[in-house]
Amino acid sequence: MRLRGKVAIVTGAAQGIGAAYARGLAREGAAVAVVDILDPNPVAKEIVGNDGKALPLVVDVSDEKQTGEMARKVADTFGHIDILVNNAAIYGTIVRKGFEQITVEEWDKIMAVNVRGIFLCVKAVTPYLKKQERGKIINVTSSTFFKGNENFLHYVSSKGAVVAMTRSLARELGDYNINVNAIAPGQTMSEANLKRGEETDARSLRARLLKRRLLPEDLVGTVIYLSSSDSDMMTGQVLLVDGGTAFH
Ligand SMILES: NC(=O)c1ccc[n+]([C@@H]2O[C@H](COP(=O)([O-])OP(=O)(O)OC[C@H]3O[C@@H](n4cnc5c(N)ncnc54)[C@H](O)[C@@H]3O)[C@@H](O)[C@H]2O)c1
């Protein structure tokens, strides 16, 4: 129970990897706001059913009014905010294609959620963290940024921006004792990948030093570490959790 008494917001937590983060943080004692544009109630109910504390919130992270309301509701319900996990992104629904086939509308939609969404959530939550001169922000980037995957330019570019935001925000928030770090998962068998019949391909597996599928649960320990006092002197960093594929 390393996070007893802490309050966490996990965006994109109605399913997939975000739901695993929400469950994991709750298991460590944190009260968790389960935030998504999809119905967050099933995950929140599951947490409460396991004697945890959860608040389901339907929020579009690309909308400034909604992210402001999100922060207010979490603070009103639980009294404070300690941890923000910026996991929401357009990922599972992306059709991979060459950059020449990507439309301006598709490009802008991905940037609005994957990049502006993090900017807005950080902007909304930071006043609460600053007030208590303590806080943890964990951004979710991707190993695709390190590998420069093809047929995925909008997504890979958005995850590069997440690395950039992590470093610049860490500089701006260090004086307030707020840690900003990122996790970069490798290809993970979340519902999104399983649903579209995607499997870790032979090439990915050959390139991976630890030769098995990466599961959402494999990422949870790193997020708990970055949320806990164990990482108090770490900021502006990106932790790759990809079974050993990319290095930086
Ligand atoms: N699965 C992988 O292989 C993998 C690898 C590296 C990084 N990631 C990242 O991990 C995170 C979770 O991935 P996943 O595999 O669970 O994918 P996913 O597509 O299932 O999860 C994304 C979640 O974000 C939510 N979301 C989308 N737009 C939103 C918006 N505007 N406002 C609020 N919520 C919104 C979705 O509803 C969904 O629940 C994403 O940031 C993804 O980029 C995934």
Coordinates of C-alpha atoms and ligand atoms in Angstrom, one line a residue:
M1 CA 0.0 0.0 0.0
R2 CA 2.6 2.5 -1.1
L3 CA 0.0 5.1 -2.2
R4 CA -2.3 5.0 0.8
G5 CA -4.0 8.5 1.1
K6 CA -3.0 9.6 -2.4
V7 CA -5.4 10.7 -5.1
A8 CA -4.7 9.8 -8.7
I9 CA -6.3 10.7 -12.0
V10 CA -5.8 8.1 -14.8
T11 CA -7.0 9.3 -18.2
G12 CA -8.1 6.7 -20.8
A13 CA -8.8 4.3 -18.0
A14 CA -12.1 2.7 -19.2
Q15 CA -10.2 -0.1 -20.9
G16 CA -6.8 -1.5 -21.9
I17 CA -3.6 -0.3 -20.3
G18 CA -5.2 2.7 -18.6
A19 CA -7.6 0.4 -16.8
A20 CA -4.6 -1.7 -15.6
Y21 CA -2.9 1.4 -14.3
A22 CA -6.2 2.5 -12.4
R23 CA -6.5 -1.0 -10.8
G24 CA -2.8 -1.1 -9.9
L25 CA -2.8 2.4 -8.3
A26 CA -6.0 1.5 -6.4
R27 CA -4.4 -1.8 -5.1
E28 CA -1.6 0.4 -3.7
G29 CA -4.2 2.4 -1.7
A30 CA -4.8 5.5 -4.0
A31 CA -8.3 6.9 -4.6
V32 CA -8.5 6.8 -8.4
A33 CA -10.5 9.0 -10.8
V34 CA -11.2 6.8 -13.8
V35 CA -11.4 9.2 -16.7
D36 CA -12.4 8.4 -20.3
I37 CA -14.6 9.4 -23.2
L38 CA -15.9 5.8 -23.0
D39 CA -18.0 4.6 -20.0
P40 CA -15.6 4.5 -17.0
N41 CA -18.2 3.0 -14.7
P42 CA -17.3 -0.7 -15.1
V43 CA -13.7 -0.1 -14.1
A44 CA -14.6 2.2 -11.2
K45 CA -17.2 -0.3 -9.9
E46 CA -14.6 -3.1 -10.1
I47 CA -12.2 -1.0 -8.0
V48 CA -14.9 -0.1 -5.4
G49 CA -15.9 -3.8 -5.4
N50 CA -12.4 -4.6 -4.3
D51 CA -12.6 -2.2 -1.4
G52 CA -10.9 0.6 -3.3
K53 CA -12.0 4.2 -3.9
A54 CA -12.9 5.3 -7.4
L55 CA -14.6 8.2 -9.2
P56 CA -15.8 7.6 -12.8
L57 CA -15.7 10.7 -15.0
V58 CA -16.6 11.0 -18.6
V59 CA -14.1 13.6 -20.0
D60 CA -12.8 14.5 -23.4
V61 CA -9.2 15.4 -22.6
S62 CA -8.9 17.6 -25.7
D63 CA -11.6 20.0 -24.3
E64 CA -10.3 22.6 -21.9
K65 CA -13.6 23.1 -20.2
Q66 CA -14.0 19.4 -19.5
T67 CA -10.4 19.0 -18.2
G68 CA -11.0 22.0 -15.8
E69 CA -14.2 20.4 -14.5
M70 CA -12.4 17.0 -14.2
A71 CA -9.7 18.5 -11.8
R72 CA -12.4 20.4 -9.8
K73 CA -14.6 17.3 -9.4
V74 CA -11.6 15.2 -8.3
A75 CA -10.4 17.8 -5.8
D76 CA -14.0 18.3 -4.5
T77 CA -14.6 14.6 -4.1
F78 CA -11.3 13.5 -2.5
G79 CA -9.9 16.8 -1.1
H80 CA -6.7 17.0 -3.1
I81 CA -4.8 15.6 -6.2
D82 CA -1.4 13.9 -6.0
I83 CA -0.9 11.9 -9.2
L84 CA -1.8 12.5 -12.9
V85 CA -1.3 9.6 -15.3
N86 CA -1.7 11.0 -18.9
N87 CA -2.6 7.8 -20.6
A88 CA -5.5 8.8 -22.9
A89 CA -4.6 8.8 -26.5
I90 CA -6.0 7.8 -29.9
Y91 CA -4.2 4.5 -30.4
G92 CA -6.4 1.5 -30.7
T93 CA -8.6 2.9 -33.5
I94 CA -5.8 4.1 -35.8
V95 CA -5.5 2.5 -39.2
R96 CA -1.8 2.3 -40.1
K97 CA -0.9 3.8 -43.5
G98 CA 1.9 5.6 -45.3
F99 CA 2.3 9.3 -44.5
E100 CA 1.1 10.3 -47.9
Q101 CA -2.3 8.7 -47.2
I102 CA -2.8 10.4 -43.8
T103 CA -5.3 13.3 -44.1
V104 CA -4.9 16.7 -42.4
E105 CA -8.1 15.8 -40.4
E106 CA -6.6 12.6 -39.1
W107 CA -3.3 14.4 -38.2
D108 CA -5.2 17.1 -36.3
K109 CA -7.4 14.7 -34.4
I110 CA -4.5 12.7 -33.1
M111 CA -2.5 15.8 -32.1
A112 CA -5.6 17.2 -30.4
V113 CA -6.0 14.2 -28.1
N114 CA -2.4 12.8 -27.8
V115 CA -0.6 16.2 -27.4
R116 CA -3.2 18.9 -26.6
G117 CA -4.9 16.5 -24.2
I118 CA -1.8 16.1 -22.0
F119 CA -1.2 19.9 -22.2
L120 CA -4.8 20.6 -21.0
C121 CA -4.8 17.9 -18.2
V122 CA -1.5 19.2 -16.9
K123 CA -2.7 22.8 -17.0
A124 CA -5.9 21.8 -15.1
V125 CA -4.3 19.7 -12.4
T126 CA -1.0 21.6 -11.8
P127 CA -2.6 24.4 -9.6
Y128 CA -3.7 21.7 -7.1
L129 CA -0.2 20.1 -7.1
K130 CA 1.5 23.5 -6.8
K131 CA -0.7 24.4 -3.8
Q132 CA 0.7 21.4 -1.9
E133 CA 4.2 21.7 -3.3
R134 CA 4.2 18.1 -4.3
G135 CA 2.9 15.9 -7.1
K136 CA 3.6 13.3 -9.7
I137 CA 2.8 13.6 -13.4
I138 CA 3.3 10.5 -15.5
N139 CA 3.0 10.8 -19.3
V140 CA 2.5 7.9 -21.6
T141 CA 4.7 7.9 -24.7
S142 CA 5.7 4.9 -26.8
S143 CA 8.7 2.9 -27.9
T144 CA 7.6 3.7 -31.4
F145 CA 9.2 7.2 -30.9
F146 CA 12.6 5.5 -30.2
K147 CA 12.2 3.1 -33.1
G148 CA 10.7 5.5 -35.6
N149 CA 8.0 3.0 -36.7
E150 CA 6.7 3.3 -40.3
N151 CA 3.1 3.8 -41.4
F152 CA 2.3 5.6 -38.2
L153 CA 3.7 9.1 -38.7
H154 CA 0.9 11.0 -36.9
Y155 CA 1.0 8.7 -33.8
V156 CA 4.8 8.5 -33.6
S157 CA 5.1 12.3 -33.9
S158 CA 2.5 12.8 -31.2
K159 CA 4.5 10.4 -28.9
G160 CA 7.7 12.4 -29.7
A161 CA 5.9 15.5 -28.5
V162 CA 5.0 13.7 -25.2
V163 CA 8.8 13.1 -24.6
A164 CA 9.4 16.8 -25.3
M165 CA 6.6 17.9 -23.0
T166 CA 7.9 15.7 -20.2
R167 CA 11.3 17.3 -20.3
S168 CA 10.1 21.0 -20.6
L169 CA 7.4 20.5 -17.9
A170 CA 9.9 18.9 -15.6
R171 CA 12.0 22.1 -15.9
E172 CA 9.0 24.4 -15.2
L173 CA 7.6 22.4 -12.3
G174 CA 10.8 21.4 -10.4
D175 CA 10.6 24.5 -8.2
Y176 CA 7.3 23.2 -7.0
N177 CA 8.6 19.8 -6.1
I178 CA 6.5 18.2 -8.9
N179 CA 8.0 15.3 -10.7
V180 CA 7.2 14.8 -14.4
N181 CA 8.3 11.5 -16.0
A182 CA 7.2 9.3 -18.8
I183 CA 6.7 5.6 -19.5
A184 CA 7.4 4.3 -23.0
P185 CA 5.7 0.9 -23.4
G186 CA 6.6 -1.5 -26.2
Q187 CA 3.9 -3.2 -28.2
T188 CA 1.5 -4.4 -25.5
M189 CA -1.3 -6.8 -25.8
S190 CA -4.1 -4.5 -24.7
E191 CA -7.7 -5.0 -25.7
A192 CA -7.1 -2.6 -28.6
N193 CA -4.4 -4.8 -30.1
L194 CA -6.1 -8.1 -29.3
K195 CA -9.4 -6.8 -30.8
R196 CA -7.8 -5.9 -34.1
G197 CA -6.2 -9.3 -34.2
E198 CA -2.7 -7.8 -33.9
E199 CA -0.1 -10.1 -32.4
T200 CA 3.5 -9.3 -31.5
D201 CA 5.0 -10.1 -34.9
A202 CA 8.0 -12.4 -35.3
R203 CA 10.3 -9.4 -36.1
S204 CA 9.3 -7.6 -33.0
L205 CA 9.8 -10.7 -30.9
R206 CA 13.2 -11.3 -32.4
A207 CA 14.2 -7.8 -31.6
R208 CA 13.0 -8.1 -28.0
L209 CA 15.6 -9.4 -25.5
L210 CA 12.9 -10.8 -23.3
K211 CA 11.1 -13.1 -25.7
R212 CA 7.4 -13.0 -24.7
R213 CA 4.3 -10.9 -25.1
L214 CA 4.2 -7.7 -23.2
L215 CA 0.9 -7.4 -21.2
P216 CA -0.7 -4.3 -19.6
E217 CA 0.1 -5.7 -16.1
D218 CA 3.8 -5.6 -17.1
L219 CA 3.6 -1.8 -17.2
V220 CA 1.9 -1.2 -13.9
G221 CA 4.9 -1.5 -11.6
T222 CA 6.7 1.3 -13.4
V223 CA 3.7 3.6 -13.1
I224 CA 3.4 2.8 -9.4
Y225 CA 7.1 3.5 -9.0
L226 CA 6.8 6.8 -10.7
S227 CA 3.8 7.7 -8.6
S228 CA 5.4 6.8 -5.3
S229 CA 8.1 8.4 -3.1
D230 CA 10.6 5.8 -4.4
S231 CA 11.1 8.1 -7.5
D232 CA 11.2 11.4 -5.6
M233 CA 14.5 12.5 -7.0
M234 CA 13.8 11.5 -10.6
T235 CA 12.2 14.0 -13.1
G236 CA 12.2 14.7 -16.8
Q237 CA 13.0 11.0 -17.6
V238 CA 11.5 8.4 -19.9
L239 CA 11.5 4.7 -18.8
L240 CA 11.2 2.3 -21.7
V241 CA 9.3 -0.9 -20.7
D242 CA 9.5 -2.9 -23.9
G243 CA 11.2 -6.2 -22.9
G244 CA 14.5 -4.7 -24.1
T245 CA 14.1 -3.5 -27.7
A246 CA 15.1 0.1 -27.9
F247 CA 17.8 1.8 -25.9
H248 CA 18.5 5.5 -25.2
Ligands
LIG1 N1 -0.9 -1.0 -26.7 C1 0.3 -0.7 -27.1 O1 1.1 -1.5 -27.7 C2 0.9 0.6 -26.7 C3 2.3 0.8 -26.8 C4 2.9 2.0 -26.4 C5 2.1 3.0 -25.9 N2 0.8 2.8 -25.8 C6 0.0 3.9 -25.2 O2 -0.7 3.4 -24.1 C7 -1.9 4.1 -23.9 C8 -3.1 3.1 -23.8 O3 -3.0 2.3 -24.9 P1 -4.1 1.1 -25.1 O4 -3.4 0.0 -25.9 O5 -4.8 0.7 -23.9 O6 -5.1 1.8 -26.2 P2 -6.6 2.2 -26.2 O7 -6.8 2.8 -27.5 O8 -7.4 1.0 -25.8 O9 -6.7 3.2 -25.0 C9 -6.8 4.6 -25.1 C10 -7.9 5.1 -24.2 O10 -7.9 6.5 -24.3 C11 -9.3 6.8 -24.4 N3 -9.4 8.1 -25.2 C12 -9.3 8.3 -26.5 N4 -9.6 9.6 -26.8 C13 -9.9 10.2 -25.6 C14 -10.3 11.5 -25.3 N5 -10.4 12.5 -26.2 N6 -10.5 11.8 -24.0 C15 -10.5 10.8 -23.0 N7 -10.1 9.6 -23.3 C16 -9.8 9.3 -24.6 C17 -9.9 5.7 -25.2 O11 -11.3 5.7 -25.1 C18 -9.2 4.5 -24.6 O12 -9.9 4.0 -23.4 C19 -2.0 5.1 -25.1 O13 -1.4 6.3 -24.7 C20 -1.1 4.4 -26.1 O14 -0.7 5.4 -27.0 C21 0.2 1.6 -26.2

